[in-house]
mmCIF file of C-alpha atoms in Angstrom:
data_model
loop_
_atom_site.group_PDB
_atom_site.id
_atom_site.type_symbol
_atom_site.label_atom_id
_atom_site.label_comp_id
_atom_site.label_asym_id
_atom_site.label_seq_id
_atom_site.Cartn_x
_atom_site.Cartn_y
_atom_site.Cartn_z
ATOM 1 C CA UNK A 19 174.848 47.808 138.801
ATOM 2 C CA UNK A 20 172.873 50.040 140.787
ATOM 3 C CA UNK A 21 169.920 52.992 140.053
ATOM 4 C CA UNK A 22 169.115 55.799 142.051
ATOM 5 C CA UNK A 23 165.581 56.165 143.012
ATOM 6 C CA UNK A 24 164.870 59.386 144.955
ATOM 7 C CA UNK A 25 162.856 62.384 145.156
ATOM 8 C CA UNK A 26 164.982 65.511 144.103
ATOM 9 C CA UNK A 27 165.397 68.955 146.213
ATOM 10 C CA UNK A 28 164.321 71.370 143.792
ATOM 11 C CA UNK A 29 166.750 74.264 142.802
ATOM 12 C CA UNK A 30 169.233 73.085 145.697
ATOM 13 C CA UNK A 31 172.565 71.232 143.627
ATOM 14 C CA UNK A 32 174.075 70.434 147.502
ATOM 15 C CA UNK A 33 171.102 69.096 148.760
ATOM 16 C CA UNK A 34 170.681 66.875 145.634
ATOM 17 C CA UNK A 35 174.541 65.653 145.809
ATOM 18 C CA UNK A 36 174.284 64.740 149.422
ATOM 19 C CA UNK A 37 171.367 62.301 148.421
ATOM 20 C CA UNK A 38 173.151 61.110 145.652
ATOM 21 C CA UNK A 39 176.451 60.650 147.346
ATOM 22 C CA UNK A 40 175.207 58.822 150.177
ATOM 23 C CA UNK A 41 173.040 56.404 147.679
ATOM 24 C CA UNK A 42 176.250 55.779 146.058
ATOM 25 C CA UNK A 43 178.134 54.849 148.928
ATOM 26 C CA UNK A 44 175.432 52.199 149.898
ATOM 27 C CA UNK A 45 175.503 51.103 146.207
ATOM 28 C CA UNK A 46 179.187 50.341 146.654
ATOM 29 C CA UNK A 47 178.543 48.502 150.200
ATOM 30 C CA UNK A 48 176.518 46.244 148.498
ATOM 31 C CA UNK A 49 179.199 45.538 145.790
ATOM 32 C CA UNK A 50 177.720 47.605 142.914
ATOM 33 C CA UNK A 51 180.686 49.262 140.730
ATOM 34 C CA UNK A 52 178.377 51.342 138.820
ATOM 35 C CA UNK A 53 175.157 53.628 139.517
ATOM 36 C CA UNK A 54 172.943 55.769 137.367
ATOM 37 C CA UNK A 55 170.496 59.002 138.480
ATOM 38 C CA UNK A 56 167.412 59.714 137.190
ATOM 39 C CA UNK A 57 167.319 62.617 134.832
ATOM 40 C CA UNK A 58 168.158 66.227 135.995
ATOM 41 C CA UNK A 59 168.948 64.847 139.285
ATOM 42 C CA UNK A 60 171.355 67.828 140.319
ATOM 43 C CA UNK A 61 168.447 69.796 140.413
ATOM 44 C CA UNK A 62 165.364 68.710 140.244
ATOM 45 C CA UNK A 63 163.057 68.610 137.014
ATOM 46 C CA UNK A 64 162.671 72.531 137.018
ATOM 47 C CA UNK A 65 163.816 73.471 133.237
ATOM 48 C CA UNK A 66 162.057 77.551 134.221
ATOM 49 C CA UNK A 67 164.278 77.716 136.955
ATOM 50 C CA UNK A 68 167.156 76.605 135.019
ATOM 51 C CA UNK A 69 167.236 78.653 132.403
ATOM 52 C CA UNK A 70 166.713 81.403 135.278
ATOM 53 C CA UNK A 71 169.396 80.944 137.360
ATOM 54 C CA UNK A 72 173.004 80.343 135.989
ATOM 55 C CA UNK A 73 173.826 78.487 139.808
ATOM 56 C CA UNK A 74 171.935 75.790 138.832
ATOM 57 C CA UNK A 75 174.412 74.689 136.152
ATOM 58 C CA UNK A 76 176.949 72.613 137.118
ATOM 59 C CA UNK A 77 180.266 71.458 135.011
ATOM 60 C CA UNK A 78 182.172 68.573 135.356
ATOM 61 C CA UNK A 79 184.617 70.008 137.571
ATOM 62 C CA UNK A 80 182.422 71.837 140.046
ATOM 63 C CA UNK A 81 183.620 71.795 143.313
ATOM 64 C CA UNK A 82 180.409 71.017 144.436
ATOM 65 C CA UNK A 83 180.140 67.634 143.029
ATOM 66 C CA UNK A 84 183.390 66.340 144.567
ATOM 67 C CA UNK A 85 181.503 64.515 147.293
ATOM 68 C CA UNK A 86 180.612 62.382 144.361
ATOM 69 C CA UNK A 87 183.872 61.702 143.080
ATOM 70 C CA UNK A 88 184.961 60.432 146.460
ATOM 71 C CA UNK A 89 182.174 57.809 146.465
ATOM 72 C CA UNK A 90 184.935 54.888 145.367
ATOM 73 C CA UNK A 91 182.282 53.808 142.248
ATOM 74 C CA UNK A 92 181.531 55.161 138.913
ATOM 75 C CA UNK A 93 178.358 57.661 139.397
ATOM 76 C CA UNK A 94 176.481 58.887 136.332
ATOM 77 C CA UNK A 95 174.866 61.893 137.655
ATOM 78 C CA UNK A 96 172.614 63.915 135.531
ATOM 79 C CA UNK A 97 172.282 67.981 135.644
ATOM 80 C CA UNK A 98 172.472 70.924 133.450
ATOM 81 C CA UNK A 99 175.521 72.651 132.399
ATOM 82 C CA UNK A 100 176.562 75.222 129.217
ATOM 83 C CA UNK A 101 176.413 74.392 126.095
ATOM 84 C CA UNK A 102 177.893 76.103 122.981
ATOM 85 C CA UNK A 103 175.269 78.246 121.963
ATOM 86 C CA UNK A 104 175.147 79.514 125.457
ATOM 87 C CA UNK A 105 171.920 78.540 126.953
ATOM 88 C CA UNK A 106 172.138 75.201 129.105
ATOM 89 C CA UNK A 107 172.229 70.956 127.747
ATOM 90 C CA UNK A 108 170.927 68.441 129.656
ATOM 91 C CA UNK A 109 174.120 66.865 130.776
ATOM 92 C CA UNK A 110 174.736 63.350 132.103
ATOM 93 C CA UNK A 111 178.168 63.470 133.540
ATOM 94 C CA UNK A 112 180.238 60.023 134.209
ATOM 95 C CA UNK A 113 182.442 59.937 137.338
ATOM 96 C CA UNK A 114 185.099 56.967 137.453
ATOM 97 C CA UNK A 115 185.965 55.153 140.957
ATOM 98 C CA UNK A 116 189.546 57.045 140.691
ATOM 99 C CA UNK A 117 187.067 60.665 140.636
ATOM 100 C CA UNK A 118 188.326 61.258 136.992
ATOM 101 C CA UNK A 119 185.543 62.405 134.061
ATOM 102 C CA UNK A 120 184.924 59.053 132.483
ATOM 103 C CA UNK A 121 182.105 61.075 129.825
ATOM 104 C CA UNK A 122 180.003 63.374 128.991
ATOM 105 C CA UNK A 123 176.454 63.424 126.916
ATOM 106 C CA UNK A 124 174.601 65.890 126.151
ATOM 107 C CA UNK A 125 170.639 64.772 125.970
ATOM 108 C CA UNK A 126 169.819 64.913 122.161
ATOM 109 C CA UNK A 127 166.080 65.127 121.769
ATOM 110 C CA UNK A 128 164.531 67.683 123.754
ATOM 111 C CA UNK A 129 160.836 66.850 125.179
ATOM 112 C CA UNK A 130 158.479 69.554 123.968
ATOM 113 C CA UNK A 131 158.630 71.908 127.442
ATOM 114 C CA UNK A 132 162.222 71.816 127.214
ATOM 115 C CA UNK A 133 162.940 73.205 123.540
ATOM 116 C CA UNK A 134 162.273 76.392 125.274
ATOM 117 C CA UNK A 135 164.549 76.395 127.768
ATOM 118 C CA UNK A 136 167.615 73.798 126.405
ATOM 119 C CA UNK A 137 170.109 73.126 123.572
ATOM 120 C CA UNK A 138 169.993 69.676 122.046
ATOM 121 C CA UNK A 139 173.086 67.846 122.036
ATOM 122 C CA UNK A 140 174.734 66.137 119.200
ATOM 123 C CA UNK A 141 175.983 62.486 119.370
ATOM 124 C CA UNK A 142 178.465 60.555 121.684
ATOM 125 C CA UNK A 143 177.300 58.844 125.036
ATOM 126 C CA UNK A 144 179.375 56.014 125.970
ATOM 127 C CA UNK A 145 182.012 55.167 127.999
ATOM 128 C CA UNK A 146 183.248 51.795 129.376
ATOM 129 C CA UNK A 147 184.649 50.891 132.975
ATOM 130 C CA UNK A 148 186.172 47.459 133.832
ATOM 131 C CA UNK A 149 186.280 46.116 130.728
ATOM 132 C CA UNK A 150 182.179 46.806 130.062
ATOM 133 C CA UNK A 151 180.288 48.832 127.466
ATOM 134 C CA UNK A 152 178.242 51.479 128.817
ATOM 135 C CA UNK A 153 175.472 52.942 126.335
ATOM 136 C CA UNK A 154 173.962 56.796 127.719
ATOM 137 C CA UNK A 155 170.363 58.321 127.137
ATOM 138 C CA UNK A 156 168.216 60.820 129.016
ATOM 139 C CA UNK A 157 164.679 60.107 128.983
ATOM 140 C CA UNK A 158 162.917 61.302 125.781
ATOM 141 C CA UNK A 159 166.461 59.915 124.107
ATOM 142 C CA UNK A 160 165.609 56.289 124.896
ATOM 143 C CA UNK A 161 162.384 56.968 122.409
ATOM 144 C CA UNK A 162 164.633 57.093 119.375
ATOM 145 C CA UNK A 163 166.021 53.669 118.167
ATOM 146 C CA UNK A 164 169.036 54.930 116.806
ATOM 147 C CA UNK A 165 170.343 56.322 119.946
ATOM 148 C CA UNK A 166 170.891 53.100 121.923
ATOM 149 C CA UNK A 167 171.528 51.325 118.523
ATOM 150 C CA UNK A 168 174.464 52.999 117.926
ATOM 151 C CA UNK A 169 176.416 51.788 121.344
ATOM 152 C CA UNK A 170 175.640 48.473 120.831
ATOM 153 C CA UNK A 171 176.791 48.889 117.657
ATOM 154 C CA UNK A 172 180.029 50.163 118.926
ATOM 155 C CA UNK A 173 180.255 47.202 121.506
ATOM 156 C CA UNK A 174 178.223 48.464 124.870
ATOM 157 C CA UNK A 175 176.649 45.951 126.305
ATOM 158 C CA UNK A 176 174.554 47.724 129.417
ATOM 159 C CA UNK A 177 172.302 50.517 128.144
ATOM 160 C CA UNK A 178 171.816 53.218 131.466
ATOM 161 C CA UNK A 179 168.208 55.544 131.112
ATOM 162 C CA UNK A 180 168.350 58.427 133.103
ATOM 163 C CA UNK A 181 164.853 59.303 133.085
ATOM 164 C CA UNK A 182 161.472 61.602 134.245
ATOM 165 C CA UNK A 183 158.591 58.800 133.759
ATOM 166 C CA UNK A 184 155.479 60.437 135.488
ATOM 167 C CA UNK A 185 152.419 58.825 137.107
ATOM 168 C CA UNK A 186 149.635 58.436 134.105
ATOM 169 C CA UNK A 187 151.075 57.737 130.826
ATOM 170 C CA UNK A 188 154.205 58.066 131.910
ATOM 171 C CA UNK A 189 153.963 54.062 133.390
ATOM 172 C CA UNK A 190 153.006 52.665 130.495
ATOM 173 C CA UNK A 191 155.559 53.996 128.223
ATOM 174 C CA UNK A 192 158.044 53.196 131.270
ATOM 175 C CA UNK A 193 157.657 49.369 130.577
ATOM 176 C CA UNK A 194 156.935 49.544 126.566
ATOM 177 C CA UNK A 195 160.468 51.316 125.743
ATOM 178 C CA UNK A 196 163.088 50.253 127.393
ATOM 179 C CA UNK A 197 162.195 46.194 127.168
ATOM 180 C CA UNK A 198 161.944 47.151 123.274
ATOM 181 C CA UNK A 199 165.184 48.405 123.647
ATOM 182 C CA UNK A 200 166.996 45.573 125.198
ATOM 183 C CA UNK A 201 164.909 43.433 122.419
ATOM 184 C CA UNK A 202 166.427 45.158 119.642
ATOM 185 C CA UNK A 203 170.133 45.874 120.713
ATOM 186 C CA UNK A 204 170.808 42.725 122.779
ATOM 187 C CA UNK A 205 172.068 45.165 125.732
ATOM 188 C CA UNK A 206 171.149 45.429 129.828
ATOM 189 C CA UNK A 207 169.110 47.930 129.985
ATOM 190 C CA UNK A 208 168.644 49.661 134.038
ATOM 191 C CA UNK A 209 166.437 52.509 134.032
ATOM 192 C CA UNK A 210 166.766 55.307 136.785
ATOM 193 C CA UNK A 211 163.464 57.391 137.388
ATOM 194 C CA UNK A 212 162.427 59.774 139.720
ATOM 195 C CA UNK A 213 159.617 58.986 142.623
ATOM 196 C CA UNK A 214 157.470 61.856 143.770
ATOM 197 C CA UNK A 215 157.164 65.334 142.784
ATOM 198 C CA UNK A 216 159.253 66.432 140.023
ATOM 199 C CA UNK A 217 158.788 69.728 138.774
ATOM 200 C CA UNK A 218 155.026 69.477 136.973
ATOM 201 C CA UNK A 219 154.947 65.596 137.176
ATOM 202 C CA UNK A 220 154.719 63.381 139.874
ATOM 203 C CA UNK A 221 157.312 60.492 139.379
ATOM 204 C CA UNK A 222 155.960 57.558 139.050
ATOM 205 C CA UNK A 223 159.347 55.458 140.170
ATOM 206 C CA UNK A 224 159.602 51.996 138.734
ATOM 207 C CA UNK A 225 163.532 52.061 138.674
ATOM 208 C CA UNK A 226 164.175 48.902 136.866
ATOM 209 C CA UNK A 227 166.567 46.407 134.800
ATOM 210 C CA UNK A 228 165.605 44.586 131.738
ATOM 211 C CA UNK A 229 167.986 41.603 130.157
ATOM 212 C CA UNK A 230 169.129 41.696 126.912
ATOM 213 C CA UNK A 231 166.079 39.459 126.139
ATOM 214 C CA UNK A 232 163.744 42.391 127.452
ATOM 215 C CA UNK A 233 162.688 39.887 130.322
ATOM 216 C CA UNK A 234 162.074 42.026 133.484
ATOM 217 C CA UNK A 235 164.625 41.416 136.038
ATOM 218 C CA UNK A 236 164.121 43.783 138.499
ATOM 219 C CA UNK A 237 161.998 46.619 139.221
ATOM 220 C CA UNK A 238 161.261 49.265 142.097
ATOM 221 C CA UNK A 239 157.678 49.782 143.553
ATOM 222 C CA UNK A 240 156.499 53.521 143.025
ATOM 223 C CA UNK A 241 156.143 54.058 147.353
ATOM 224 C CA UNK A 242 159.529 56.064 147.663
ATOM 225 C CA UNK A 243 163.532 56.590 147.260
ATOM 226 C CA UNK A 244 165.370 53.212 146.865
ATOM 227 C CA UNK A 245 168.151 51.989 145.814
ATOM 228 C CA UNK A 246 167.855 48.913 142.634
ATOM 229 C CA UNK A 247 170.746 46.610 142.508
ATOM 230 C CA UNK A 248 170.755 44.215 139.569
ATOM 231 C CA UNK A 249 173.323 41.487 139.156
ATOM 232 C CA UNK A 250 173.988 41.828 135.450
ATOM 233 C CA UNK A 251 175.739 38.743 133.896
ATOM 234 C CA UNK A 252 177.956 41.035 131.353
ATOM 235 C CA UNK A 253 181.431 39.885 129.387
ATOM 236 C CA UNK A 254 184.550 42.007 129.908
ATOM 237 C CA UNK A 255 185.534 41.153 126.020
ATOM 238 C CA UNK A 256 187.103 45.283 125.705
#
């Protein structure tokens, strides 16, 4: 299981899927069959911009993700895309090692700044691959027990946090939440945050994997992109 660590090219999707491409391909090298991408990662934190510019939304079958559907692992890549009211959802979209759409979750609960610009979404957010339960949330999500409760009700057993943690308060919620969360559901939890400057934060990376215990297992530094491999000792009981 791997987690993208990277600093984002604002308002450039190609740019962004290069990055993310080419961390995938090393994640596969080094026998990961699964990554996730920090939140908004198509894009760059920039929810103004966003609801500006219509290019910036991306749908599962944009040609100009294919470079991550040729990867040869399952990528959970994170961007904005329609939703039904017709402004844009945070989106996390699941690519499967074949290229085909394994998922797709809309983030639920909007941070404060981005009530303006996004529509919530409304449920789902799992998908499994080799046997394995897969459990979805996008940052501010992962602050809402019943979100990750749910999948673990339904059998996930690895809980993926696509996230925007910033330097300040951001690191101490970073390490409260997501070992709570592997506390209370039993699941993996590997978190996937952004490192530098992200729209009006700085990321304060700390990419990291918690066991179902909440013990720490592994955890990026905050001094740049990287890419976190865990070893996660998971059944294949589906």
């Amino acid at each position: 299981m791997a987690a993208a660590q990277f600093e984002c090219v604002e308002g450039d999707v190609e740019s962004n899927v290069r990055q993310i491409a080419d961390l995938a391909l090393e994640a596969r090298e080094v026998g990961s069959t699964v990554m996730v991408c920090p939140e908004l990662a198509l894009t760059g934190y920039v929810p103004e911009l966003i609801g500006a510019d219509r290019r910036l939304w991306t749908e599962a079958e944009d040609a100009r993700l294919d470079p991550l559907r040729a990867t040869g692992i399952t990528v959970v890549v994170n961007g904005a895309a329609a939703g039904p009211g017709g402004r844009p959802q945070i989106v996390s979209t699941v690519y499967g090692a074949d290229g085909t759409v394994a998922a797709v979750y809309a983030k639920e609960h909007l941070y404060e700044n981005e009530q303006e610009v996004f529509e919530p979404g409304s449920g789902g957010g799992r998908f499994w691959s080799d046997g394995i339960g897969y459990s979805l949330a996008t940052c501010f999500d992962n602050h809402f027990p019943e979100v990750p409760a749910r999948n673990a009700a339904r059998g996930c057993q690895v809980h993926l946090a696509s996230s925007l943690y910033g330097t300040g308060g951001g690191r101490e919620e970073r390490v409260t939440v997501h070992p709570a969360i592997a506390k209370a559901t039993g699941m993996y939890v590997v978190l996937a945050n952004h490192v530098g400057s992200a729209g009006p934060w700085t990321g304060c990376g700390g990419s990291a994997a918690w066991a179902p215990d909440g013990a720490l297992m592994i955890e990026a530094d905050e001094s740049g992109p990287r890419l976190l491999v865990a070893d996660l000792e998971v059944g294949t009981d589906h």
